[in-house]
Amino acid sequence: MLQTVWITGAGSGIGAALARGFAGAGYRVALTARNRESLEEVAASLPDEAPSLIVPGDVTDRAGMASAAQQVSDWGEGIQILCNNAGMNIPKRRWADLDWESWDRLLDVNVTGALNVIAACLPIMRAQKDGIMIHTSSWAGRFHSANGGVAYGASKHALSDISASLNDQEGVNGIRSTALCPAEVATPLLTRRPGFDVSTMKAMIQPEDMAETALYVARMNPLVAVHEIVLAPVRR
């Protein structure tokens, strides 16, 4: 039986690479992001034989995420893997540039949105007595990062701890959780960093590297929980 992967933030960057990686490895992939057009472009890039489902939605919409999870489960005969990938960063990252409106929005997406998606999947995975949750955290969720910014770093530290809480409380239900903590990944999100030099992107972690890492987690012995993986570009 094909396993079903639900990927949030699937319209670009890491999420799009996750979709292509899992589809190429023979998984069913369900794609969620706010923009249907971007999801259609990602779906069109998948292998012709790969089953895919487009479920547009905003992770901050709690009821919408519960409905989306059920739709994915009905289509895919459950949800074996969640790639909890939706996230954002903002230009105003320092205390000197404090901007409550953008900071609140970031925390709403990166923390509350992640919680909404997890909560939507838990009843399905508990009933299965099986499930893997793979969260796109960050190097800034493991170590302080001035480049990441105050609100972003706080949000990713929170996400990493949320992942740890799942291993602590839901392992009894066969659910495993992994926080992926990459340093710089060459995605459109990174270009929002103030003063960012686009020419450095080739030397960074690539979205496809993240997909390979997620596949490693997905293929792990089900008796083993991979709590955290920290990645960084080679320093030259």
Tab-separated table of N, CA, C and O in Angstrom, residues 123-186:
chain	number	residue	atom	x	y	z
A	123	PRO	N	-5.595	12.952	15.695
A	123	PRO	CA	-6.633	11.923	15.793
A	123	PRO	C	-6.481	10.832	14.729
A	123	PRO	O	-6.738	9.654	15.000
A	124	ILE	N	-6.056	11.225	13.541
A	124	ILE	CA	-5.878	10.262	12.443
A	124	ILE	C	-4.723	9.321	12.751
A	124	ILE	O	-4.848	8.095	12.615
A	125	MET	N	-3.599	9.875	13.188
A	125	MET	CA	-2.427	9.042	13.476
A	125	MET	C	-2.629	8.191	14.719
A	125	MET	O	-2.158	7.050	14.786
A	126	ARG	N	-3.337	8.711	15.714
A	126	ARG	CA	-3.634	7.901	16.897
A	126	ARG	C	-4.478	6.691	16.528
A	126	ARG	O	-4.242	5.580	17.018
A	127	ALA	N	-5.467	6.898	15.675
A	127	ALA	CA	-6.330	5.787	15.246
A	127	ALA	C	-5.530	4.745	14.469
A	127	ALA	O	-5.803	3.546	14.564
A	128	GLN	N	-4.547	5.195	13.695
A	128	GLN	CA	-3.683	4.287	12.937
A	128	GLN	C	-2.676	3.561	13.828
A	128	GLN	O	-2.104	2.550	13.430
A	129	LYS	N	-2.407	4.163	15.014
A	129	LYS	CA	-1.307	3.728	15.872
A	129	LYS	C	0.028	3.825	15.129
A	129	LYS	O	0.939	3.013	15.312
A	130	ASP	N	0.140	4.861	14.308
A	130	ASP	CA	1.333	5.022	13.486
A	130	ASP	C	1.335	6.424	12.894
A	130	ASP	O	0.272	6.977	12.579
A	131	GLY	N	2.513	6.991	12.719
A	131	GLY	CA	2.610	8.279	12.046
A	131	GLY	C	3.948	8.939	12.320
A	131	GLY	O	4.550	8.759	13.388
A	132	ILE	N	4.429	9.688	11.338
A	132	ILE	CA	5.671	10.438	11.466
A	132	ILE	C	5.361	11.903	11.191
A	132	ILE	O	4.724	12.231	10.188
A	133	MET	N	5.807	12.772	12.074
A	133	MET	CA	5.687	14.213	11.860
A	133	MET	C	7.083	14.784	11.694
A	133	MET	O	7.936	14.618	12.577
A	134	ILE	N	7.310	15.441	10.567
A	134	ILE	CA	8.609	16.032	10.256
A	134	ILE	C	8.405	17.540	10.155
A	134	ILE	O	7.667	18.022	9.297
A	135	HIS	N	9.033	18.273	11.050
A	135	HIS	CA	8.814	19.712	11.153
A	135	HIS	C	10.020	20.470	10.609
A	135	HIS	O	11.162	20.162	10.967
A	136	THR	N	9.779	21.460	9.783
A	136	THR	CA	10.861	22.307	9.294
A	136	THR	C	11.144	23.380	10.331
A	136	THR	O	10.518	24.440	10.345
A	137	SER	N	12.069	23.074	11.232
A	137	SER	CA	12.531	24.062	12.195
A	137	SER	C	13.697	24.811	11.558
A	137	SER	O	13.630	25.172	10.379
A	138	SER	N	14.766	25.039	12.268
A	138	SER	CA	15.853	25.851	11.732
A	138	SER	C	17.071	25.747	12.638
A	138	SER	O	16.959	25.403	13.821
A	139	TRP	N	18.237	26.059	12.082
A	139	TRP	CA	19.421	26.286	12.900
A	139	TRP	C	19.080	27.288	13.999
A	139	TRP	O	19.526	27.166	15.143
A	140	ALA	N	18.230	28.269	13.635
A	140	ALA	CA	17.798	29.293	14.598
A	140	ALA	C	16.844	28.733	15.641
A	140	ALA	O	16.522	29.419	16.613
A	141	GLY	N	16.384	27.505	15.456
A	141	GLY	CA	15.590	26.824	16.460
A	141	GLY	C	16.442	25.979	17.388
A	141	GLY	O	15.927	25.367	18.333
A	142	ARG	N	17.734	25.944	17.118
A	142	ARG	CA	18.675	25.159	17.927
A	142	ARG	C	19.707	26.054	18.602
A	142	ARG	O	20.128	25.811	19.719
A	143	PHE	N	20.110	27.112	17.879
A	143	PHE	CA	21.100	28.060	18.371
A	143	PHE	C	20.591	29.476	18.091
A	143	PHE	O	19.850	29.692	17.138
A	144	HIS	N	21.043	30.415	18.888
A	144	HIS	CA	20.673	31.793	18.581
A	144	HIS	C	21.280	32.206	17.237
A	144	HIS	O	22.445	31.917	16.956
A	145	SER	N	20.491	32.894	16.417
A	145	SER	CA	20.964	33.351	15.117
A	145	SER	C	20.539	34.802	14.915
A	145	SER	O	19.346	35.086	14.774
A	146	ALA	N	21.514	35.698	14.887
A	146	ALA	CA	21.194	37.104	14.649
A	146	ALA	C	20.582	37.304	13.272
A	146	ALA	O	19.691	38.145	13.089
A	147	ASN	N	21.031	36.519	12.285
A	147	ASN	CA	20.492	36.659	10.935
A	147	ASN	C	19.018	36.267	10.862
A	147	ASN	O	18.243	36.875	10.131
A	148	GLY	N	18.639	35.242	11.621
A	148	GLY	CA	17.248	34.797	11.596
A	148	GLY	C	16.297	35.820	12.171
A	148	GLY	O	15.175	35.980	11.680
A	149	GLY	N	16.721	36.476	13.208
A	149	GLY	CA	15.889	37.502	13.815
A	149	GLY	C	15.238	37.044	15.104
A	149	GLY	O	15.143	35.847	15.399
A	150	VAL	N	14.750	38.015	15.860
A	150	VAL	CA	14.197	37.766	17.192
A	150	VAL	C	12.957	36.873	17.125
A	150	VAL	O	12.891	35.815	17.761
A	151	ALA	N	11.960	37.300	16.374
A	151	ALA	CA	10.691	36.570	16.341
A	151	ALA	C	10.849	35.215	15.667
A	151	ALA	O	10.279	34.210	16.123
A	152	TYR	N	11.613	35.163	14.593
A	152	TYR	CA	11.816	33.899	13.879
A	152	TYR	C	12.530	32.885	14.768
A	152	TYR	O	12.117	31.716	14.856
A	153	GLY	N	13.605	33.309	15.413
A	153	GLY	CA	14.320	32.401	16.303
A	153	GLY	C	13.434	31.878	17.418
A	153	GLY	O	13.462	30.692	17.754
A	154	ALA	N	12.626	32.769	18.000
A	154	ALA	CA	11.706	32.337	19.055
A	154	ALA	C	10.712	31.315	18.524
A	154	ALA	O	10.412	30.308	19.178
A	155	SER	N	10.221	31.543	17.312
A	155	SER	CA	9.217	30.639	16.741
A	155	SER	C	9.804	29.260	16.458
A	155	SER	O	9.145	28.240	16.668
A	156	LYS	N	11.050	29.221	15.992
A	156	LYS	CA	11.646	27.933	15.650
A	156	LYS	C	12.129	27.186	16.891
A	156	LYS	O	12.093	25.950	16.933
A	157	HIS	N	12.568	27.907	17.931
A	157	HIS	CA	12.832	27.231	19.205
A	157	HIS	C	11.547	26.594	19.729
A	157	HIS	O	11.553	25.464	20.244
A	158	ALA	N	10.432	27.314	19.590
A	158	ALA	CA	9.145	26.770	20.024
A	158	ALA	C	8.793	25.516	19.234
A	158	ALA	O	8.352	24.508	19.805
A	159	LEU	N	8.991	25.558	17.907
A	159	LEU	CA	8.649	24.413	17.074
A	159	LEU	C	9.494	23.193	17.436
A	159	LEU	O	8.984	22.068	17.488
A	160	SER	N	10.768	23.407	17.695
A	160	SER	CA	11.619	22.277	18.083
A	160	SER	C	11.145	21.652	19.395
A	160	SER	O	11.158	20.420	19.558
A	161	ASP	N	10.716	22.480	20.327
A	161	ASP	CA	10.220	21.942	21.597
A	161	ASP	C	8.862	21.257	21.412
A	161	ASP	O	8.587	20.236	22.058
A	162	ILE	N	8.035	21.789	20.531
A	162	ILE	CA	6.766	21.130	20.215
A	162	ILE	C	7.026	19.731	19.668
A	162	ILE	O	6.363	18.758	20.049
A	163	SER	N	8.017	19.615	18.792
A	163	SER	CA	8.373	18.301	18.253
A	163	SER	C	8.809	17.350	19.364
A	163	SER	O	8.391	16.184	19.413
A	164	ALA	N	9.632	17.850	20.290
A	164	ALA	CA	10.082	17.017	21.413
A	164	ALA	C	8.897	16.565	22.267
A	164	ALA	O	8.864	15.427	22.758
A	165	SER	N	7.917	17.438	22.444
A	165	SER	CA	6.751	17.085	23.259
A	165	SER	C	5.954	15.949	22.632
A	165	SER	O	5.359	15.124	23.341
A	166	LEU	N	5.937	15.899	21.305
A	166	LEU	CA	5.218	14.815	20.629
A	166	LEU	C	5.887	13.474	20.892
A	166	LEU	O	5.214	12.465	21.148
A	167	ASN	N	7.217	13.441	20.832
A	167	ASN	CA	7.915	12.190	21.143
A	167	ASN	C	7.680	11.770	22.587
A	167	ASN	O	7.555	10.584	22.892
A	168	ASP	N	7.591	12.744	23.468
A	168	ASP	CA	7.385	12.458	24.889
A	168	ASP	C	5.987	11.915	25.162
A	168	ASP	O	5.816	10.973	25.933
A	169	GLN	N	4.979	12.485	24.493
A	169	GLN	CA	3.592	12.183	24.849
A	169	GLN	C	2.871	11.246	23.878
A	169	GLN	O	1.901	10.587	24.272
A	170	GLU	N	3.311	11.211	22.629
A	170	GLU	CA	2.555	10.465	21.622
A	170	GLU	C	3.250	9.206	21.123
A	170	GLU	O	2.696	8.475	20.317
A	171	GLY	N	4.472	8.945	21.607
A	171	GLY	CA	5.135	7.707	21.221
A	171	GLY	C	4.317	6.488	21.581
A	171	GLY	O	4.339	5.476	20.873
A	172	VAL	N	3.569	6.568	22.674
A	172	VAL	CA	2.702	5.468	23.085
A	172	VAL	C	1.660	5.145	22.029
A	172	VAL	O	1.142	4.028	21.965
A	173	ASN	N	1.358	6.106	21.176
A	173	ASN	CA	0.400	5.910	20.085
A	173	ASN	C	1.079	5.601	18.758
A	173	ASN	O	0.436	5.645	17.702
A	174	GLY	N	2.382	5.306	18.800
A	174	GLY	CA	3.099	4.955	17.582
A	174	GLY	C	3.500	6.153	16.743
A	174	GLY	O	3.890	6.000	15.582
A	175	ILE	N	3.421	7.351	17.319
A	175	ILE	CA	3.731	8.579	16.580
A	175	ILE	C	5.153	9.021	16.906
A	175	ILE	O	5.544	9.087	18.073
A	176	ARG	N	5.917	9.335	15.873
A	176	ARG	CA	7.290	9.802	16.011
A	176	ARG	C	7.404	11.201	15.423
A	176	ARG	O	6.677	11.544	14.495
A	177	SER	N	8.318	11.985	15.953
A	177	SER	CA	8.430	13.372	15.525
A	177	SER	C	9.886	13.774	15.376
A	177	SER	O	10.726	13.396	16.196
A	178	THR	N	10.156	14.528	14.313
A	178	THR	CA	11.518	14.979	14.022
A	178	THR	C	11.520	16.466	13.714
A	178	THR	O	10.710	16.938	12.914
A	179	ALA	N	12.433	17.197	14.320
A	179	ALA	CA	12.671	18.599	13.970
A	179	ALA	C	13.897	18.664	13.074
A	179	ALA	O	14.984	18.242	13.466
A	180	LEU	N	13.708	19.151	11.855
A	180	LEU	CA	14.825	19.391	10.956
A	180	LEU	C	15.320	20.816	11.193
A	180	LEU	O	14.542	21.765	11.101
A	181	CYS	N	16.600	20.950	11.485
A	181	CYS	CA	17.159	22.250	11.878
A	181	CYS	C	18.272	22.660	10.922
A	181	CYS	O	19.469	22.567	11.257
A	182	PRO	N	17.903	23.128	9.732
A	182	PRO	CA	18.940	23.529	8.779
A	182	PRO	C	19.393	24.958	9.001
A	182	PRO	O	18.609	25.821	9.415
A	183	ALA	N	20.665	25.210	8.695
A	183	ALA	CA	21.122	26.588	8.561
A	183	ALA	C	20.629	27.097	7.199
A	183	ALA	O	19.533	26.744	6.782
A	184	GLU	N	21.396	27.882	6.510
A	184	GLU	CA	20.901	28.536	5.303
A	184	GLU	C	20.473	27.538	4.228
A	184	GLU	O	21.261	26.692	3.808
A	185	VAL	N	19.220	27.635	3.803
A	185	VAL	CA	18.696	26.838	2.694
A	185	VAL	C	18.363	27.800	1.556
A	185	VAL	O	17.745	28.846	1.773
A	186	ALA	N	18.755	27.446	0.359
A	186	ALA	CA	18.593	28.334	-0.792
A	186	ALA	C	17.143	28.346	-1.266
A	186	ALA	O	16.764	27.638	-2.203
